[in-house]
Structures are given as structure tokens and as C-alpha cells.
mmCIF file of C-alpha atoms and ligand atoms in Angstrom:
data_model
loop_
_atom_site.group_PDB
_atom_site.id
_atom_site.type_symbol
_atom_site.label_atom_id
_atom_site.label_comp_id
_atom_site.label_asym_id
_atom_site.label_seq_id
_atom_site.Cartn_x
_atom_site.Cartn_y
_atom_site.Cartn_z
ATOM 1 C CA MET Y 211 0.000 0.000 0.000
ATOM 2 C CA ARG Y 212 2.764 2.344 1.013
ATOM 3 C CA ARG Y 213 4.704 1.528 -2.131
ATOM 4 C CA LEU Y 214 1.604 2.184 -4.218
ATOM 5 C CA ALA Y 215 1.148 5.571 -2.561
ATOM 6 C CA ILE Y 216 4.798 6.451 -3.210
ATOM 7 C CA THR Y 217 4.454 5.376 -6.842
ATOM 8 C CA ILE Y 218 1.362 7.510 -7.312
ATOM 9 C CA ILE Y 219 3.051 10.546 -5.785
ATOM 10 C CA PHE Y 220 6.082 9.960 -7.985
ATOM 11 C CA LEU Y 221 3.887 9.813 -11.097
ATOM 12 C CA LEU Y 222 2.111 13.030 -10.153
ATOM 13 C CA LEU Y 223 5.429 14.756 -9.609
ATOM 14 C CA LEU Y 224 6.860 13.724 -12.966
ATOM 15 C CA PRO Y 225 7.956 16.859 -14.755
ATOM 16 C CA LEU Y 226 5.874 17.707 -17.811
ATOM 17 C CA ALA Y 227 8.699 19.232 -19.812
ATOM 18 C CA GLY Y 228 9.376 15.975 -21.638
ATOM 19 C CA ARG Y 229 5.803 16.056 -22.883
ATOM 20 C CA SER Y 230 6.264 18.997 -25.199
ATOM 21 C CA GLN Y 231 5.517 16.654 -28.130
ATOM 22 C CA ILE Y 232 1.830 16.764 -28.909
ATOM 23 C CA SER Y 233 -0.567 14.946 -31.243
ATOM 24 C CA ILE Y 234 -3.605 16.867 -32.493
ATOM 25 C CA ARG Y 235 -6.550 15.380 -34.344
ATOM 26 C CA ILE Y 236 -7.101 17.548 -37.440
ATOM 27 C CA PHE Y 237 -10.609 18.148 -38.889
ATOM 28 C CA ALA Y 238 -12.056 16.606 -35.701
ATOM 29 C CA ARG Y 239 -15.428 18.326 -36.111
ATOM 30 C CA THR Y 240 -16.142 17.467 -39.749
ATOM 31 C CA ARG Y 241 -14.281 14.134 -39.993
ATOM 32 C CA PRO Y 242 -13.740 13.919 -43.756
ATOM 33 C CA ALA Y 243 -13.300 10.592 -45.592
ATOM 34 C CA THR Y 244 -10.947 12.117 -48.174
ATOM 35 C CA ILE Y 245 -8.106 14.593 -47.690
ATOM 36 C CA ILE Y 246 -5.549 16.185 -49.971
ATOM 37 C CA PHE Y 247 -1.959 16.550 -48.771
ATOM 38 C CA THR Y 248 0.384 19.017 -50.484
ATOM 39 C CA ALA Y 249 4.082 18.928 -49.621
ATOM 40 C CA GLY Y 250 5.536 22.382 -48.948
ATOM 41 C CA GLN Y 251 9.051 23.645 -48.410
ATOM 42 C CA GLY Y 252 11.576 21.006 -47.358
ATOM 43 C CA GLY Y 253 9.744 18.000 -48.821
ATOM 44 C CA PHE Y 254 8.390 14.880 -47.127
ATOM 45 C CA LEU Y 255 8.817 11.128 -46.977
ATOM 46 C CA LEU Y 256 5.665 9.034 -47.341
ATOM 47 C CA ARG Y 257 5.724 5.687 -45.572
ATOM 48 C CA ASP Y 258 2.936 3.208 -46.338
ATOM 49 C CA GLY Y 259 4.390 0.113 -44.664
ATOM 50 C CA ALA Y 260 6.060 -1.093 -47.874
ATOM 51 C CA ALA Y 261 9.830 -1.440 -47.999
ATOM 52 C CA ALA Y 262 10.810 1.897 -49.488
ATOM 53 C CA ASP Y 263 9.768 5.428 -48.552
ATOM 54 C CA LEU Y 264 8.283 7.583 -51.258
ATOM 55 C CA ARG Y 265 10.001 10.964 -51.555
ATOM 56 C CA LEU Y 266 7.593 13.878 -52.001
ATOM 57 C CA ILE Y 267 9.156 17.016 -53.436
ATOM 58 C CA PRO Y 268 7.663 20.450 -52.623
ATOM 59 C CA GLY Y 269 4.409 20.861 -54.559
ATOM 60 C CA GLU Y 270 3.681 17.125 -54.787
ATOM 61 C CA VAL Y 271 0.026 16.334 -54.062
ATOM 62 C CA VAL Y 272 -1.318 13.144 -52.463
ATOM 63 C CA ILE Y 273 -5.036 12.277 -52.357
ATOM 64 C CA ILE Y 274 -5.968 9.983 -49.476
ATOM 65 C CA THR Y 275 -9.306 8.193 -49.069
ATOM 66 C CA ARG Y 276 -10.622 5.673 -46.603
ATOM 67 C CA TYR Y 277 -11.419 2.374 -48.275
ATOM 68 C CA ASP Y 278 -13.011 -0.132 -45.916
ATOM 69 C CA LYS Y 279 -10.479 -0.708 -43.125
ATOM 70 C CA ARG Y 280 -7.544 0.697 -45.090
ATOM 71 C CA VAL Y 281 -6.482 3.958 -46.657
ATOM 72 C CA ILE Y 282 -5.736 4.274 -50.354
ATOM 73 C CA TYR Y 283 -3.618 7.026 -51.817
ATOM 74 C CA ARG Y 284 -2.630 8.396 -55.180
ATOM 75 C CA THR Y 285 -0.060 11.043 -56.046
ATOM 76 C CA LEU Y 286 -0.491 13.496 -58.897
ATOM 77 C CA SER Y 287 2.709 12.085 -60.392
ATOM 78 C CA GLY Y 288 1.019 8.679 -60.676
ATOM 79 C CA THR Y 289 2.085 6.564 -57.698
ATOM 80 C CA PHE Y 290 -0.706 4.798 -55.807
ATOM 81 C CA GLY Y 291 -1.129 2.230 -53.088
ATOM 82 C CA ALA Y 292 -3.078 1.027 -50.075
ATOM 83 C CA ALA Y 293 -1.996 0.812 -46.448
ATOM 84 C CA ASP Y 294 -3.179 0.316 -42.878
ATOM 85 C CA SER Y 295 -1.834 3.771 -42.121
ATOM 86 C CA LEU Y 296 0.182 6.461 -43.891
ATOM 87 C CA THR Y 297 2.937 8.568 -42.358
ATOM 88 C CA PHE Y 298 4.247 11.795 -43.866
ATOM 89 C CA SER Y 299 7.590 12.666 -42.243
ATOM 90 C CA PRO Y 300 9.328 16.001 -42.838
ATOM 91 C CA ALA Y 301 12.623 15.743 -44.728
ATOM 92 C CA SER Y 302 13.958 18.853 -42.949
ATOM 93 C CA ALA Y 303 13.242 20.639 -39.666
ATOM 94 C CA ASP Y 304 11.476 23.580 -41.300
ATOM 95 C CA ALA Y 305 9.272 21.492 -43.624
ATOM 96 C CA LEU Y 306 5.637 22.534 -43.976
ATOM 97 C CA PHE Y 307 2.623 20.947 -45.637
ATOM 98 C CA ARG Y 308 -0.960 21.806 -46.440
ATOM 99 C CA VAL Y 309 -3.951 19.596 -45.879
ATOM 100 C CA ARG Y 310 -7.524 20.133 -46.968
ATOM 101 C CA ALA Y 311 -10.680 18.090 -47.371
ATOM 102 C CA PRO Y 312 -12.652 18.583 -50.599
ATOM 103 C CA GLY Y 313 -16.178 19.887 -49.948
ATOM 104 C CA ASN Y 314 -15.368 20.381 -46.264
ATOM 105 C CA PRO Y 315 -16.395 23.684 -44.650
ATOM 106 C CA GLU Y 316 -13.156 23.753 -42.638
ATOM 107 C CA PRO Y 317 -10.479 25.716 -44.501
ATOM 108 C CA GLU Y 318 -7.171 24.302 -45.657
ATOM 109 C CA LYS Y 319 -4.541 24.120 -42.913
ATOM 110 C CA LEU Y 320 -0.832 24.840 -43.096
ATOM 111 C CA LEU Y 321 0.930 22.469 -40.685
ATOM 112 C CA ASN Y 322 4.403 21.413 -39.596
ATOM 113 C CA GLY Y 323 5.820 18.246 -38.054
ATOM 114 C CA MET Y 324 4.503 14.818 -39.020
ATOM 115 C CA LEU Y 325 1.112 13.710 -40.335
ATOM 116 C CA ARG Y 326 -0.349 10.267 -39.809
ATOM 117 C CA VAL Y 327 -3.567 9.138 -41.517
ATOM 118 C CA LYS Y 328 -5.496 6.043 -40.461
ATOM 119 C CA PRO Y 329 -8.932 4.664 -41.286
ATOM 120 C CA PHE Y 330 -11.650 5.562 -38.790
ATOM 121 C CA PRO Y 331 -15.298 4.423 -38.856
ATOM 122 C CA GLY Y 332 -16.908 6.469 -41.651
ATOM 123 C CA SER Y 333 -13.951 8.798 -42.045
ATOM 124 C CA LEU Y 334 -10.214 9.251 -41.658
ATOM 125 C CA LEU Y 335 -8.294 9.783 -38.439
ATOM 126 C CA VAL Y 336 -5.873 12.600 -39.311
ATOM 127 C CA LEU Y 337 -3.208 13.194 -36.659
ATOM 128 C CA ASN Y 338 -0.607 15.955 -36.647
ATOM 129 C CA TYR Y 339 2.467 15.327 -34.461
ATOM 130 C CA THR Y 340 4.076 18.624 -33.535
ATOM 131 C CA THR Y 341 5.275 20.411 -30.379
ATOM 132 C CA VAL Y 342 3.432 22.644 -27.942
ATOM 133 C CA GLU Y 343 5.626 25.642 -28.807
ATOM 134 C CA GLU Y 344 5.151 25.202 -32.550
ATOM 135 C CA CYS Y 345 1.369 24.975 -32.450
ATOM 136 C CA LEU Y 346 0.959 27.717 -29.839
ATOM 137 C CA PRO Y 347 0.917 30.785 -32.153
ATOM 138 C CA GLY Y 348 -1.992 29.289 -34.130
ATOM 139 C CA VAL Y 349 -3.901 28.530 -30.928
ATOM 140 C CA VAL Y 350 -3.261 32.041 -29.575
ATOM 141 C CA ARG Y 351 -4.445 33.693 -32.778
ATOM 142 C CA ALA Y 352 -7.622 31.601 -32.819
ATOM 143 C CA GLU Y 353 -8.388 32.620 -29.225
ATOM 144 C CA ALA Y 354 -7.067 36.144 -28.958
ATOM 145 C CA GLY Y 355 -7.568 37.612 -32.437
ATOM 146 C CA LYS Y 356 -5.035 38.983 -34.872
ATOM 147 C CA PHE Y 357 -4.390 42.457 -33.538
ATOM 148 C CA GLY Y 358 -3.074 43.722 -30.212
ATOM 149 C CA PRO Y 359 0.076 44.683 -28.331
ATOM 150 C CA SER Y 360 2.817 42.171 -27.566
ATOM 151 C CA HIS Y 361 2.099 41.927 -23.824
ATOM 152 C CA TYR Y 362 -1.549 41.074 -24.512
ATOM 153 C CA PHE Y 363 -0.426 38.147 -26.664
ATOM 154 C CA ARG Y 364 2.248 37.170 -24.127
ATOM 155 C CA ALA Y 365 -0.457 36.879 -21.447
ATOM 156 C CA GLN Y 366 -2.610 34.843 -23.850
ATOM 157 C CA ALA Y 367 0.354 32.623 -24.763
ATOM 158 C CA VAL Y 368 0.957 31.722 -21.097
ATOM 159 C CA VAL Y 369 -2.774 31.057 -20.628
ATOM 160 C CA ALA Y 370 -3.053 28.887 -23.778
ATOM 161 C CA ARG Y 371 0.122 26.941 -22.951
ATOM 162 C CA THR Y 372 -1.211 26.269 -19.447
ATOM 163 C CA TYR Y 373 -4.483 25.022 -20.922
ATOM 164 C CA ILE Y 374 -2.710 22.688 -23.364
ATOM 165 C CA TYR Y 375 -0.476 21.094 -20.723
ATOM 166 C CA ARG Y 376 -3.323 20.776 -18.236
ATOM 167 C CA ASN Y 377 -5.514 18.994 -20.820
ATOM 168 C CA MET Y 378 -2.875 16.807 -22.489
ATOM 169 C CA GLU Y 379 -4.632 13.603 -21.448
ATOM 170 C CA ARG Y 380 -8.066 14.619 -22.689
ATOM 171 C CA HIS Y 381 -8.076 12.157 -25.595
ATOM 172 C CA ALA Y 382 -5.693 9.626 -24.065
ATOM 173 C CA LEU Y 383 -8.210 6.844 -24.655
ATOM 174 C CA ASP Y 384 -8.556 7.884 -28.322
ATOM 175 C CA GLY Y 385 -4.798 7.641 -28.875
ATOM 176 C CA TYR Y 386 -3.947 11.344 -29.199
ATOM 177 C CA ASN Y 387 -3.609 14.429 -26.988
ATOM 178 C CA LEU Y 388 -6.055 17.091 -28.190
ATOM 179 C CA CYS Y 389 -8.514 17.691 -31.016
ATOM 180 C CA ASP Y 390 -8.565 20.838 -33.167
ATOM 181 C CA ASP Y 391 -12.213 21.645 -32.364
ATOM 182 C CA ILE Y 392 -13.708 23.831 -29.632
ATOM 183 C CA HIS Y 393 -14.029 20.662 -27.526
ATOM 184 C CA CYS Y 394 -10.297 21.057 -26.782
ATOM 185 C CA GLN Y 395 -8.566 23.971 -28.424
ATOM 186 C CA VAL Y 396 -9.246 25.445 -31.868
ATOM 187 C CA TYR Y 397 -6.103 24.965 -33.956
ATOM 188 C CA PRO Y 398 -6.131 26.669 -37.351
ATOM 189 C CA GLY Y 399 -2.559 25.536 -38.121
ATOM 190 C CA VAL Y 400 0.771 27.328 -38.416
ATOM 191 C CA VAL Y 401 0.466 31.134 -38.467
ATOM 192 C CA THR Y 402 3.143 33.697 -39.247
ATOM 193 C CA ASP Y 403 1.808 36.838 -37.501
ATOM 194 C CA THR Y 404 5.048 38.353 -36.214
ATOM 195 C CA VAL Y 405 3.712 39.878 -32.976
ATOM 196 C CA ILE Y 406 2.005 36.607 -31.976
ATOM 197 C CA VAL Y 407 4.928 34.352 -32.933
ATOM 198 C CA ASN Y 408 7.328 36.596 -30.976
ATOM 199 C CA ALA Y 409 4.992 36.759 -27.950
ATOM 200 C CA CYS Y 410 5.015 32.939 -27.830
ATOM 201 C CA ARG Y 411 8.799 32.758 -28.171
ATOM 202 C CA LEU Y 412 9.364 35.408 -25.496
ATOM 203 C CA THR Y 413 7.318 33.366 -23.021
ATOM 204 C CA ALA Y 414 8.538 29.926 -24.209
ATOM 205 C CA GLY Y 415 7.850 27.209 -21.637
ATOM 206 C CA LYS Y 416 6.095 29.563 -19.205
ATOM 207 C CA VAL Y 417 2.876 28.368 -17.561
ATOM 208 C CA LEU Y 418 0.630 29.354 -14.658
ATOM 209 C CA THR Y 419 0.457 27.319 -11.459
ATOM 210 C CA ASP Y 420 -1.114 27.656 -8.056
ATOM 211 C CA ARG Y 421 0.995 27.577 -4.870
ATOM 212 C CA ASP Y 422 1.140 23.774 -5.003
ATOM 213 C CA SER Y 423 2.745 23.922 -8.470
ATOM 214 C CA LEU Y 424 -0.449 22.597 -10.069
ATOM 215 C CA LEU Y 425 -1.319 23.960 -13.515
ATOM 216 C CA ILE Y 426 -4.308 26.257 -13.070
ATOM 217 C CA GLU Y 427 -7.705 26.204 -14.771
ATOM 218 C CA ALA Y 428 -6.786 29.128 -17.041
ATOM 219 C CA ALA Y 429 -10.280 30.374 -17.935
ATOM 220 C CA PHE Y 430 -10.717 33.494 -20.073
ATOM 221 C CA HIS Y 431 -13.540 35.321 -21.859
ATOM 222 C CA GLY Y 432 -14.202 38.287 -24.149
ATOM 223 C CA ASN Y 433 -15.334 41.084 -21.847
ATOM 224 C CA CYS Y 434 -16.282 40.980 -18.147
ATOM 225 C CA GLY Y 435 -18.410 44.148 -18.186
ATOM 226 C CA GLY Y 436 -16.464 45.735 -15.327
ATOM 227 C CA GLU Y 437 -16.336 42.842 -12.871
ATOM 228 C CA THR Y 438 -15.163 39.277 -13.488
ATOM 229 C CA ALA Y 439 -17.255 36.359 -12.193
ATOM 230 C CA SER Y 440 -16.096 33.836 -9.632
ATOM 231 C CA SER Y 441 -15.901 30.268 -10.918
ATOM 232 C CA ALA Y 442 -17.822 29.154 -7.832
ATOM 233 C CA ASP Y 443 -20.838 31.187 -9.018
ATOM 234 C CA VAL Y 444 -20.645 30.111 -12.667
ATOM 235 C CA TRP Y 445 -19.453 26.510 -12.544
ATOM 236 C CA LEU Y 446 -20.039 25.659 -8.875
ATOM 237 C CA ALA Y 447 -16.320 24.835 -8.695
ATOM 238 C CA GLY Y 448 -14.326 27.341 -6.685
ATOM 239 C CA TYR Y 449 -10.637 28.085 -7.237
ATOM 240 C CA PRO Y 450 -8.803 30.659 -5.100
ATOM 241 C CA TYR Y 451 -7.454 32.350 -8.271
ATOM 242 C CA LEU Y 452 -10.815 32.449 -10.123
ATOM 243 C CA VAL Y 453 -12.482 34.992 -7.862
ATOM 244 C CA SER Y 454 -14.371 38.106 -8.850
ATOM 245 C CA VAL Y 455 -12.205 41.188 -9.474
ATOM 246 C CA LYS Y 456 -13.366 44.705 -10.344
ATOM 247 C CA ASP Y 457 -12.037 45.519 -13.806
ATOM 248 C CA PRO Y 458 -11.784 49.184 -14.839
ATOM 249 C CA TRP Y 459 -10.006 48.272 -18.115
ATOM 250 C CA CYS Y 460 -12.698 46.886 -20.428
ATOM 251 C CA SER Y 461 -15.526 49.447 -20.435
ATOM 252 C CA TYR Y 462 -14.161 51.154 -23.585
ATOM 253 C CA SER Y 463 -15.273 48.163 -25.679
ATOM 254 C CA ALA Y 464 -18.505 48.003 -27.673
ATOM 255 C CA SER Y 465 -19.322 44.648 -26.030
ATOM 256 C CA SER Y 466 -19.384 46.178 -22.579
ATOM 257 C CA THR Y 467 -23.170 46.829 -22.589
ATOM 258 C CA TRP Y 468 -26.055 45.195 -24.468
ATOM 259 C CA ARG Y 469 -29.780 44.465 -24.149
ATOM 260 C CA LYS Y 470 -32.178 41.746 -25.253
ATOM 261 C CA SER Y 471 -35.963 41.479 -25.182
ATOM 262 C CA ILE Y 472 -37.699 38.196 -24.295
ATOM 263 C CA SER Y 473 -41.411 37.592 -24.793
ATOM 264 C CA ARG Y 474 -43.489 37.285 -21.649
ATOM 265 C CA ALA Y 475 -44.635 33.817 -22.763
ATOM 266 C CA GLU Y 476 -41.057 32.562 -23.079
ATOM 267 C CA TRP Y 477 -40.140 34.065 -19.719
ATOM 268 C CA ASN Y 478 -43.196 32.582 -18.000
ATOM 269 C CA SER Y 479 -42.465 29.118 -19.325
ATOM 270 C CA PHE Y 480 -38.905 29.422 -17.974
ATOM 271 C CA LEU Y 481 -40.291 30.395 -14.536
ATOM 272 C CA VAL Y 482 -42.692 27.450 -14.578
ATOM 273 C CA SER Y 483 -39.828 25.084 -15.505
ATOM 274 C CA LYS Y 484 -38.066 26.318 -12.334
ATOM 275 C CA GLY Y 485 -41.160 25.722 -10.190
ATOM 276 C CA ILE Y 486 -42.047 29.421 -9.877
ATOM 277 C CA THR Y 487 -45.555 30.783 -10.384
ATOM 278 C CA PRO Y 488 -45.465 33.657 -12.934
ATOM 279 C CA GLY Y 489 -46.418 36.907 -11.231
ATOM 280 C CA THR Y 490 -44.493 36.157 -8.030
ATOM 281 C CA GLU Y 491 -41.031 36.870 -9.454
ATOM 282 C CA GLY Y 492 -41.028 40.644 -8.776
ATOM 283 C CA SER Y 493 -37.893 40.426 -6.598
ATOM 284 C CA MET Y 494 -35.889 39.270 -9.654
ATOM 285 C CA TYR Y 495 -36.303 42.656 -11.345
ATOM 286 C CA SER Y 496 -33.827 45.476 -10.953
ATOM 287 C CA GLY Y 497 -36.323 48.233 -10.148
ATOM 288 C CA ARG Y 498 -34.614 50.419 -12.744
ATOM 289 C CA SER Y 499 -36.266 51.447 -15.969
ATOM 290 C CA PRO Y 500 -36.181 48.734 -18.665
ATOM 291 C CA GLY Y 501 -32.933 48.610 -20.661
ATOM 292 C CA GLN Y 502 -30.730 50.256 -18.022
ATOM 293 C CA PRO Y 503 -27.510 48.226 -17.682
ATOM 294 C CA PRO Y 504 -26.887 46.583 -14.293
ATOM 295 C CA GLU Y 505 -25.247 48.634 -11.553
ATOM 296 C CA GLY Y 506 -23.499 47.709 -8.336
ATOM 297 C CA GLY Y 507 -21.886 44.428 -9.374
ATOM 298 C CA ARG Y 508 -22.861 40.961 -10.496
ATOM 299 C CA ILE Y 509 -25.758 39.115 -8.898
ATOM 300 C CA ALA Y 510 -24.947 35.404 -8.871
ATOM 301 C CA ASN Y 511 -28.314 34.084 -7.647
ATOM 302 C CA ARG Y 512 -31.877 35.279 -7.316
ATOM 303 C CA ILE Y 513 -34.210 33.549 -4.860
ATOM 304 C CA VAL Y 514 -37.953 33.420 -5.540
ATOM 305 C CA GLN Y 515 -40.415 31.326 -3.488
ATOM 306 C CA GLY Y 516 -37.452 29.520 -1.957
ATOM 307 C CA LYS Y 517 -36.162 28.520 -5.441
ATOM 308 C CA THR Y 518 -32.679 29.642 -6.464
ATOM 309 C CA ILE Y 519 -32.095 30.783 -10.038
ATOM 310 C CA THR Y 520 -28.506 31.506 -11.021
ATOM 311 C CA SER Y 521 -27.627 34.224 -13.512
ATOM 312 C CA GLU Y 522 -25.639 31.610 -15.431
ATOM 313 C CA GLU Y 523 -28.807 29.531 -15.881
ATOM 314 C CA ILE Y 524 -30.587 32.559 -17.340
ATOM 315 C CA ARG Y 525 -27.632 33.258 -19.628
ATOM 316 C CA LEU Y 526 -27.625 29.713 -21.016
ATOM 317 C CA ARG Y 527 -31.419 29.455 -21.310
ATOM 318 C CA PHE Y 528 -31.842 32.697 -23.280
ATOM 319 C CA ASP Y 529 -28.500 32.599 -25.085
ATOM 320 C CA LEU Y 530 -27.396 35.898 -23.524
ATOM 321 C CA ARG Y 531 -24.043 37.529 -24.163
ATOM 322 C CA SER Y 532 -23.154 37.331 -20.463
ATOM 323 C CA SER Y 533 -24.551 36.614 -16.991
ATOM 324 C CA TYR Y 534 -23.881 40.136 -15.648
ATOM 325 C CA ILE Y 535 -27.512 41.175 -16.078
ATOM 326 C CA ALA Y 536 -30.438 43.268 -14.865
ATOM 327 C CA MET Y 537 -34.049 42.457 -15.760
ATOM 328 C CA ALA Y 538 -37.096 44.709 -15.952
ATOM 329 C CA PRO Y 539 -40.649 43.997 -17.118
ATOM 330 C CA ALA Y 540 -42.025 45.981 -20.072
ATOM 331 C CA ALA Y 541 -45.495 45.803 -21.695
ATOM 332 C CA ASP Y 542 -45.530 42.210 -22.962
ATOM 333 C CA SER Y 543 -41.872 41.361 -22.636
ATOM 334 C CA ILE Y 544 -38.922 41.238 -20.247
ATOM 335 C CA ILE Y 545 -35.992 43.480 -21.107
ATOM 336 C CA ILE Y 546 -32.674 41.969 -20.088
ATOM 337 C CA SER Y 547 -29.775 44.378 -20.135
ATOM 338 C CA GLY Y 548 -26.238 43.315 -19.488
ATOM 339 C CA ARG Y 549 -22.577 44.069 -19.351
ATOM 340 C CA GLY Y 550 -19.782 42.055 -20.932
ATOM 341 C CA TYR Y 551 -19.419 39.074 -23.224
ATOM 342 C CA GLY Y 552 -18.784 35.458 -22.231
ATOM 343 C CA HIS Y 553 -18.847 33.543 -18.935
ATOM 344 C CA GLY Y 554 -16.855 36.260 -17.169
ATOM 345 C CA VAL Y 555 -14.417 33.938 -15.370
ATOM 346 C CA GLY Y 556 -10.649 34.557 -15.350
ATOM 347 C CA LEU Y 557 -8.846 36.785 -17.839
ATOM 348 C CA CYS Y 558 -10.952 39.445 -19.584
ATOM 349 C CA GLN Y 559 -9.558 39.792 -23.114
ATOM 350 C CA ASP Y 560 -10.748 43.357 -23.752
ATOM 351 C CA GLY Y 561 -9.358 44.433 -20.385
ATOM 352 C CA ALA Y 562 -6.052 42.592 -20.891
ATOM 353 C CA LYS Y 563 -5.624 44.207 -24.298
ATOM 354 C CA HIS Y 564 -6.274 47.669 -22.895
ATOM 355 C CA MET Y 565 -3.878 47.103 -19.981
ATOM 356 C CA ALA Y 566 -1.183 46.113 -22.495
ATOM 357 C CA GLU Y 567 -1.924 49.212 -24.582
ATOM 358 C CA LYS Y 568 -1.326 51.241 -21.402
ATOM 359 C CA LYS Y 569 2.092 49.568 -21.029
ATOM 360 C CA THR Y 570 1.181 47.001 -18.362
ATOM 361 C CA SER Y 571 3.458 43.956 -18.597
ATOM 362 C CA TYR Y 572 2.019 40.494 -19.229
ATOM 363 C CA ASP Y 573 2.974 39.196 -15.774
ATOM 364 C CA ARG Y 574 1.046 42.031 -14.122
ATOM 365 C CA ILE Y 575 -1.944 41.445 -16.414
ATOM 366 C CA ILE Y 576 -1.937 37.782 -15.373
ATOM 367 C CA GLY Y 577 -1.535 38.699 -11.686
ATOM 368 C CA PHE Y 578 -4.547 41.008 -11.958
ATOM 369 C CA TYR Y 579 -6.928 38.420 -13.436
ATOM 370 C CA TYR Y 580 -5.566 35.299 -11.670
ATOM 371 C CA PRO Y 581 -4.612 36.594 -8.209
ATOM 372 C CA GLY Y 582 -2.133 34.490 -6.254
ATOM 373 C CA THR Y 583 -0.906 32.422 -9.218
ATOM 374 C CA ILE Y 584 2.727 31.884 -10.170
ATOM 375 C CA ILE Y 585 4.309 32.139 -13.630
ATOM 376 C CA THR Y 586 6.896 29.397 -13.842
ATOM 377 C CA ASP Y 587 8.595 27.080 -16.311
ATOM 378 C CA ILE Y 588 6.672 23.978 -17.345
ATOM 379 C CA LYS Y 589 9.416 21.820 -15.812
ATOM 380 C CA ASN Y 590 8.332 23.066 -12.356
ATOM 381 C CA ALA Y 591 4.635 22.377 -12.940
ATOM 382 C CA ARG Y 592 2.384 19.389 -12.322
ATOM 383 C CA ARG Y 593 -0.910 18.378 -13.809
ATOM 384 C CA PRO Y 594 -3.661 18.100 -11.185
ATOM 385 C CA PRO Y 595 -4.880 14.538 -10.578
ATOM 386 C CA ARG Y 596 -8.064 13.748 -12.479
ATOM 387 C CA PRO Y 597 -11.187 14.165 -10.381
HETATM 388 ZN ZN1 LIG U 760 -11.174 17.373 -27.968
HETATM 389 ZN ZN1 LIG U 761 -13.166 43.210 -18.080
#
């Protein structure tokens, strides 16, 4: 028993630095049955399990289709074959390739590293083997947008890297690390935006931990509306670094206030679904004139007839931009007015961007939105045990 406990502790303490290799499932959302590979600079070697590798010069195109439990392929220069799996290995360190799926709504991706293609029920399993640092700029651009100051992107790079390392085991049972869909982390492929690429390099290896060296739940959102939400109120899971902070930095943004009208019938049916008799919910309303944005901070819960309704429930039910809301009855509707965009937990992107524009460094931006956390190298960090 004691030995088991020591083994478990040892496993949990294993440094994560050696895990900088990462496998990402490409086109995870649309799962195409045919893809087209185009070799870019550097060239590639195609291995199909036969004796010799096929050399692919830059510009060579390979069409790959699932055929029963195998994959078949054909090059534009006339070579074809069938295999249990195909591996495209880069012939040089800076080799790049493109991959697209005909008729697929997902755009073509520019990728680096290695590509492996296997048959999958009804489709292909397309896996890209790369490193965390090489895929990070693409992830950061997908999450943080294209434009902003360097320290904004440095903060986002640390947050995204923390997320990737914390969730490395998400698809362990599927045989890869992460997928390229919103389920894990949207990965559009290699990007060349100089400010973003440099922000990732300047923070290489840096992640966020709590005081026990555990990688944090690095939540972020678009705009907090002037006050971030505590994770305990939104997800019923409290973390000491995901507490509500007053944010004076994001009110400049157009997303900071909004309003939405809901029909009385829709609202009443929501109340009934929560066990509340329509007409008794007066205490839920702000008392301000309809359409006035909320004042005086977020309200996490409203209690009517002994029933608790969270603001997050209302946000999800009526597809609201945020849960920082005030409600007021109008003639035959309820006017919901709000501040901010997104769940409100953790880093506020509009605020972080504005702080960076005002010359705040990325470590201070992170300290503001994740109080009490530590920026450290990945080799000093641990992944929290799975719940
Ligand atoms: Zn996933
Ligand atoms: Zn904010």
C-alpha cells in the first residue's frame, strides 16, 4: 500500500517538460473521408508500410481516401497504393505541408511536423504530431484575435500553454492528446503573424500554477463588463485564483453593454420550468427602468419562493451575451440588459488588451486576473490529478 502511494506521488510529480511533443486530431469536427496533402518547403517522406519510402518534393500532391479498413492514396505524379496507415515525415526541420478536405467547410490548414492518416469508422483519423511551442501561435491567434500589443499576446500565450499542458490527457483513450475543435482547443494551423509568434517565443515554456505547483484552470472570456465572475458562481467549482475582481479596463469596448428582449410567454415558461408561479417573481427585477444596464456588481443568484435561479442559468437558457444582467418587465416582454461578453471567469480579453496598450506587462496582467498564481517554467509544474 505504502509503495503504491509512493508510486502515485512519484507519477504526479513527474515533470511535464518531456511532454512537449503533442498529437492533435485535425478536422475533428467534420471528420472527412478524403483529404488532400500538399508537400511544402523542405519535402516529405511518405511511408505506407512497404519497404521503401516515397520521396515527395515540394508541390507534390497526395489524395488519401478511406477504403473499408484501409487507406488508399494516389499522387499526382502517378504513384498509388493502399496501407493500414500512412505517415508523412518532414525531410527537414522547417518542412511545412498543407492539408484540406474537398467539400469540407473547414479551410485548408498549413501544418508542420509529421502527419499520420489512419482509417476511422466512416472517415479518416488525421493526426498531426508537432510540439506545444510550434502549435501555440496558431492557438493564440484563434483565441485572442489577430491584432493587439505584444504583452496582450504574451499573457494569452501563457494562458493557452497552461491550458494545453493541463488537458494533455483529454483524448488519451482515443490515442492522441487534443482535437482541433472547440471541444479542446481550436487549432487553425501554423500562423506567421510576427507579434504573436514573438509573444510565444518570449514566453517559451512559461505556464501558470497555483501555490502547489499545479497547472491552473486558465479560464478566459471576451469582456467581463467591469467585474469578473467567480468560478464558484458560474461553474459551482471554486478556485482561489478564479475569484471576482473589479475591472476598470474593459468598459471602452462596444461589447461592454447590451440588451435583449424576451417575450413574456417565453419568460413565464422558464419560470414554470423552475417551479415558480409567474407573477411572483417581482424580486428578480432590478427596479430600474427597462434597458438600463446593471449597476453595483454581479448578482450570482436570485431567490424566488425559496427557489434559487442563477444568472448563469438565465444566460444559457436565453442565449445571452453574459450573466452580468439586470431584468425589468415591459409591456408584454422582459428586457434583459447586461454588461460584458462570455462567462466572465478569469482573464478578460478586452481588459487585458487595454492594460497592455497602457504599457502594463504580461505578468502584471496575469496577476490582476488570476490573483495568487505563479508564472513558472513547465518543468516546475504538475498536472492536477483527475477528479
Ligand atoms: Zn477534444
Ligand atoms: Zn473586463
